[in-house]
Amino acid sequence: MRRAIISDIHGNLHALEAVLGDIGREAVEDVVCLGDVVGYGAFPAECLALVRQHCSLVVCGNHDHAVGHDYLLEAYYDEARQSLEWTREALDDGERAYLAGLPLEHRTDWVTYVHASLPNPETWGYLEFSGDVVEHLKHQETPVCFIGHTHLPGVYSGDLTNFFEISWNARQRLPEGPLVVNVGSVGQPRDQDPRACYVIYDEMQGVISYRRVRYPIAEAQQAIREAGLAPFFADRLRVGI
Ligand code: ZN
């Protein structure tokens, strides 16, 4: 089965629509979302509706969690906190309850899906340093674990050395596990490539395709500015940081 795995949409409807269009052309049978459907972008409700329509599984991201619940947001810097408060207002009670009820982790025989890292998904730990990956892998019980959160696509095994060179939009055989596979970000890439990013994974073949998809960035930027969200969230989309 060819399965698309998307993450970190962040209310960027233009990017999500482009990715779903690409998925539609790629003979994909299933779509999984690794969370952060909302936050930063101007279209949280629209993105949430599309994700609910297309994805068989959605795990919870830190922005989904913060928007779905009512706790104080002091852990976030000012602009992010403002966007989360704006997003809480933009969603109705049912949408927020849906976000609050998302599972933190999902595991099959072969694959684990989690937004940030193991063993404590609810602390949203970043796999930023080699030691983070080593610690994560101690708790990974499947050959492959798909994550998002850093918005940096990459395949890791043992430490943060990126031993797997990604060829965009090509089918590549994955090396032996255990592997941590960061699928990148649909709506706010941070690897200096502004195109939307996601993966298609064929579990039986052990083959992955890292997809990059162009979308109308200027329209997403304009919507963020018009919504009164921090201009930085718009600016960064153009450069992919
Ligand atoms: Zn995110």
GROMACS .gro file of C-alpha atoms and ligand atoms in nm:
model
  242
    1MET     CA    1   0.000   0.000   0.000
    2ARG     CA    2   0.123   0.345  -0.090
    3ARG     CA    3   0.051   0.578   0.198
    4ALA     CA    4   0.103   0.954   0.208
    5ILE     CA    5   0.227   1.098   0.537
    6ILE     CA    6   0.177   1.470   0.585
    7SER     CA    7   0.263   1.693   0.881
    8ASP     CA    8   0.281   2.051   1.005
    9ILE     CA    9   0.020   2.206   0.781
   10HIS     CA   10  -0.017   2.506   1.013
   11GLY     CA   11  -0.331   2.650   0.863
   12ASN     CA   12  -0.174   2.689   0.519
   13LEU     CA   13  -0.467   2.597   0.299
   14HIS     CA   14  -0.289   2.682  -0.026
   15ALA     CA   15  -0.008   2.440   0.055
   16LEU     CA   16  -0.246   2.168   0.175
   17GLU     CA   17  -0.460   2.188  -0.137
   18ALA     CA   18  -0.150   2.160  -0.357
   19VAL     CA   19  -0.030   1.856  -0.160
   20LEU     CA   20  -0.369   1.686  -0.175
   21GLY     CA   21  -0.369   1.746  -0.550
   22ASP     CA   22  -0.029   1.582  -0.576
   23ILE     CA   23  -0.146   1.291  -0.359
   24GLY     CA   24  -0.445   1.250  -0.589
   25ARG     CA   25  -0.216   1.202  -0.888
   26GLU     CA   26   0.016   0.954  -0.713
   27ALA     CA   27  -0.196   0.639  -0.670
   28VAL     CA   28  -0.198   0.678  -0.293
   29GLU     CA   29  -0.442   0.460  -0.098
   30ASP     CA   30  -0.421   0.614   0.247
   31VAL     CA   31  -0.319   0.943   0.410
   32VAL     CA   32  -0.187   0.989   0.763
   33CYS     CA   33  -0.131   1.326   0.931
   34LEU     CA   34   0.131   1.375   1.202
   35GLY     CA   35  -0.028   1.686   1.351
   36ASP     CA   36   0.008   2.063   1.373
   37VAL     CA   37  -0.285   2.106   1.140
   38VAL     CA   38  -0.333   2.456   1.285
   39GLY     CA   39  -0.130   2.749   1.418
   40TYR     CA   40   0.061   3.025   1.228
   41GLY     CA   41  -0.162   3.015   0.917
   42ALA     CA   42  -0.487   3.188   0.828
   43PHE     CA   43  -0.707   2.887   0.747
   44PRO     CA   44  -0.724   2.654   1.049
   45ALA     CA   45  -1.088   2.548   1.005
   46GLU     CA   46  -1.051   2.483   0.633
   47CYS     CA   47  -0.734   2.280   0.683
   48LEU     CA   48  -0.891   2.082   0.965
   49ALA     CA   49  -1.192   1.998   0.749
   50LEU     CA   50  -0.971   1.872   0.466
   51VAL     CA   51  -0.754   1.669   0.701
   52ARG     CA   52  -1.060   1.507   0.859
   53GLN     CA   53  -1.194   1.429   0.514
   54HIS     CA   54  -0.876   1.277   0.371
   55CYS     CA   55  -0.679   1.122   0.659
   56SER     CA   56  -0.745   0.782   0.813
   57LEU     CA   57  -0.532   0.878   1.113
   58VAL     CA   58  -0.431   1.210   1.269
   59VAL     CA   59  -0.196   1.229   1.567
   60CYS     CA   60  -0.182   1.538   1.785
   61GLY     CA   61   0.074   1.815   1.740
   62ASN     CA   62   0.166   2.072   2.002
   63HIS     CA   63  -0.030   2.346   1.821
   64ASP     CA   64  -0.337   2.121   1.791
   65HIS     CA   65  -0.307   2.043   2.161
   66ALA     CA   66  -0.268   2.409   2.261
   67VAL     CA   67  -0.564   2.517   2.047
   68GLY     CA   68  -0.783   2.228   2.157
   69HIS     CA   69  -0.734   2.291   2.528
   70ASP     CA   70  -0.778   2.602   2.742
   71TYR     CA   71  -0.451   2.617   2.931
   72LEU     CA   72  -0.231   2.926   2.948
   73LEU     CA   73   0.011   2.964   2.660
   74GLU     CA   74   0.306   3.118   2.839
   75ALA     CA   75   0.542   2.851   2.702
   76TYR     CA   76   0.510   3.013   2.358
   77TYR     CA   77   0.680   3.331   2.237
   78ASP     CA   78   0.455   3.632   2.182
   79GLU     CA   79   0.377   3.591   1.812
   80ALA     CA   80   0.310   3.218   1.842
   81ARG     CA   81   0.090   3.274   2.145
   82GLN     CA   82  -0.107   3.537   1.958
   83SER     CA   83  -0.156   3.297   1.665
   84LEU     CA   84  -0.275   3.020   1.898
   85GLU     CA   85  -0.523   3.255   2.067
   86TRP     CA   86  -0.643   3.375   1.726
   87THR     CA   87  -0.684   3.011   1.616
   88ARG     CA   88  -0.884   2.922   1.928
   89GLU     CA   89  -1.123   3.201   1.833
   90ALA     CA   90  -1.137   3.090   1.469
   91LEU     CA   91  -1.253   2.736   1.553
   92ASP     CA   92  -1.584   2.627   1.699
   93ASP     CA   93  -1.623   2.408   2.007
   94GLY     CA   94  -1.657   2.089   1.804
   95GLU     CA   95  -1.339   2.156   1.609
   96ARG     CA   96  -1.146   2.234   1.925
   97ALA     CA   97  -1.282   1.921   2.094
   98TYR     CA   98  -1.168   1.716   1.795
   99LEU     CA   99  -0.814   1.856   1.828
  100ALA     CA  100  -0.813   1.796   2.204
  101GLY     CA  101  -0.915   1.434   2.149
  102LEU     CA  102  -0.643   1.341   1.900
  103PRO     CA  103  -0.412   1.056   2.004
  104LEU     CA  104  -0.052   1.147   2.082
  105GLU     CA  105   0.091   0.836   1.919
  106HIS     CA  106  -0.018   0.549   1.698
  107ARG     CA  107   0.168   0.225   1.647
  108THR     CA  108   0.127  -0.064   1.404
  109ASP     CA  109   0.345  -0.377   1.376
  110TRP     CA  110   0.586  -0.195   1.149
  111VAL     CA  111   0.546   0.178   1.199
  112THR     CA  112   0.508   0.434   1.479
  113TYR     CA  113   0.350   0.772   1.410
  114VAL     CA  114   0.417   1.057   1.653
  115HIS     CA  115   0.437   1.434   1.611
  116ALA     CA  116   0.760   1.512   1.797
  117SER     CA  117   0.942   1.222   1.965
  118LEU     CA  118   0.930   0.929   2.204
  119PRO     CA  119   0.902   0.826   2.484
  120ASN     CA  120   0.687   1.120   2.602
  121PRO     CA  121   0.502   1.262   2.302
  122GLU     CA  122   0.318   1.512   2.524
  123THR     CA  123   0.642   1.697   2.608
  124TRP     CA  124   0.703   1.775   2.238
  125GLY     CA  125   1.078   1.714   2.257
  126TYR     CA  126   1.271   1.818   1.946
  127LEU     CA  127   1.510   1.575   1.781
  128GLU     CA  128   1.766   1.853   1.745
  129PHE     CA  129   2.087   1.688   1.860
  130SER     CA  130   2.231   1.342   1.807
  131GLY     CA  131   2.164   1.253   2.171
  132ASP     CA  132   1.793   1.327   2.120
  133VAL     CA  133   1.777   1.066   1.844
  134VAL     CA  134   1.969   0.810   2.050
  135GLU     CA  135   1.725   0.860   2.338
  136HIS     CA  136   1.423   0.843   2.108
  137LEU     CA  137   1.544   0.519   1.945
  138LYS     CA  138   1.572   0.349   2.286
  139HIS     CA  139   1.195   0.374   2.304
  140GLN     CA  140   1.108   0.304   1.941
  141GLU     CA  141   0.966  -0.048   1.912
  142THR     CA  142   0.903  -0.052   1.536
  143PRO     CA  143   1.152  -0.052   1.246
  144VAL     CA  144   1.028   0.286   1.126
  145CYS     CA  145   0.896   0.590   1.312
  146PHE     CA  146   0.752   0.887   1.126
  147ILE     CA  147   0.776   1.228   1.290
  148GLY     CA  148   0.733   1.597   1.206
  149HIS     CA  149   0.767   1.892   1.447
  150THR     CA  150   1.107   2.035   1.341
  151HIS     CA  151   0.983   2.092   0.984
  152LEU     CA  152   1.317   1.952   0.863
  153PRO     CA  153   1.290   1.649   0.632
  154GLY     CA  154   1.544   1.374   0.693
  155VAL     CA  155   1.607   1.007   0.769
  156TYR     CA  156   1.805   0.924   1.082
  157SER     CA  157   1.940   0.610   1.241
  158GLY     CA  158   2.144   0.609   1.558
  159ASP     CA  159   2.223   0.979   1.564
  160LEU     CA  160   2.142   1.298   1.375
  161THR     CA  161   2.384   1.224   1.092
  162ASN     CA  162   2.176   1.244   0.780
  163PHE     CA  163   2.320   0.939   0.608
  164PHE     CA  164   2.030   0.922   0.366
  165GLU     CA  165   2.051   1.167   0.080
  166ILE     CA  166   1.704   1.271  -0.028
  167SER     CA  167   1.627   1.289  -0.400
  168TRP     CA  168   1.312   1.497  -0.430
  169ASN     CA  169   1.018   1.341  -0.611
  170ALA     CA  170   1.205   1.013  -0.666
  171ARG     CA  171   1.143   0.664  -0.530
  172GLN     CA  172   1.421   0.563  -0.292
  173ARG     CA  173   1.475   0.241  -0.103
  174LEU     CA  174   1.499   0.296   0.271
  175PRO     CA  175   1.799   0.143   0.451
  176GLU     CA  176   1.762  -0.112   0.732
  177GLY     CA  177   1.594   0.013   1.048
  178PRO     CA  178   1.543   0.126   1.305
  179LEU     CA  179   1.486   0.455   1.131
  180VAL     CA  180   1.341   0.789   1.229
  181VAL     CA  181   1.186   0.954   0.926
  182ASN     CA  182   1.100   1.323   0.947
  183VAL     CA  183   0.846   1.393   0.676
  184GLY     CA  184   0.903   1.771   0.668
  185SER     CA  185   0.629   2.032   0.667
  186VAL     CA  186   0.340   2.094   0.429
  187GLY     CA  187   0.264   2.447   0.538
  188GLN     CA  188   0.581   2.594   0.681
  189PRO     CA  189   0.901   2.430   0.553
  190ARG     CA  190   1.217   2.530   0.736
  191ASP     CA  191   1.488   2.369   0.522
  192GLN     CA  192   1.525   2.675   0.297
  193ASP     CA  193   1.312   2.517   0.027
  194PRO     CA  194   0.975   2.695   0.031
  195ARG     CA  195   0.789   2.419  -0.154
  196ALA     CA  196   0.543   2.211   0.048
  197CYS     CA  197   0.697   1.882   0.167
  198TYR     CA  198   0.551   1.541   0.247
  199VAL     CA  199   0.631   1.173   0.187
  200ILE     CA  200   0.476   0.872   0.022
  201TYR     CA  201   0.578   0.545   0.182
  202ASP     CA  202   0.532   0.195   0.044
  203GLU     CA  203   0.559  -0.027   0.348
  204MET     CA  204   0.576  -0.358   0.160
  205GLN     CA  205   0.846  -0.239  -0.080
  206GLY     CA  206   1.037  -0.036   0.180
  207VAL     CA  207   1.037   0.253  -0.065
  208ILE     CA  208   0.992   0.620   0.016
  209SER     CA  209   0.930   0.925  -0.201
  210TYR     CA  210   1.000   1.268  -0.058
  211ARG     CA  211   0.768   1.497  -0.249
  212ARG     CA  212   0.813   1.872  -0.302
  213VAL     CA  213   0.514   2.063  -0.432
  214ARG     CA  214   0.486   2.423  -0.547
  215TYR     CA  215   0.189   2.625  -0.427
  216PRO     CA  216   0.077   2.992  -0.446
  217ILE     CA  217   0.290   3.124  -0.161
  218ALA     CA  218   0.196   3.489  -0.217
  219GLU     CA  219  -0.171   3.407  -0.158
  220ALA     CA  220  -0.097   3.228   0.168
  221GLN     CA  221   0.120   3.521   0.277
  222GLN     CA  222  -0.149   3.776   0.195
  223ALA     CA  223  -0.408   3.584   0.395
  224ILE     CA  224  -0.180   3.575   0.701
  225ARG     CA  225  -0.124   3.951   0.680
  226GLU     CA  226  -0.494   4.023   0.631
  227ALA     CA  227  -0.580   3.808   0.933
  228GLY     CA  228  -0.360   4.032   1.147
  229LEU     CA  229  -0.120   3.751   1.236
  230ALA     CA  230   0.250   3.825   1.283
  231PRO     CA  231   0.402   3.929   0.945
  232PHE     CA  232   0.698   3.702   1.018
  233PHE     CA  233   0.474   3.397   0.968
  234ALA     CA  234   0.405   3.522   0.617
  235ASP     CA  235   0.759   3.638   0.538
  236ARG     CA  236   0.920   3.306   0.627
  237LEU     CA  237   0.705   3.112   0.378
  238ARG     CA  238   0.885   3.275   0.084
  239VAL     CA  239   1.230   3.157   0.199
  240GLY     CA  240   1.138   2.834   0.374
  241ILE     CA  241   1.276   2.908   0.720
  242ZN      ZN  242   0.487   2.243   1.357
   0.00000   0.00000   0.00000
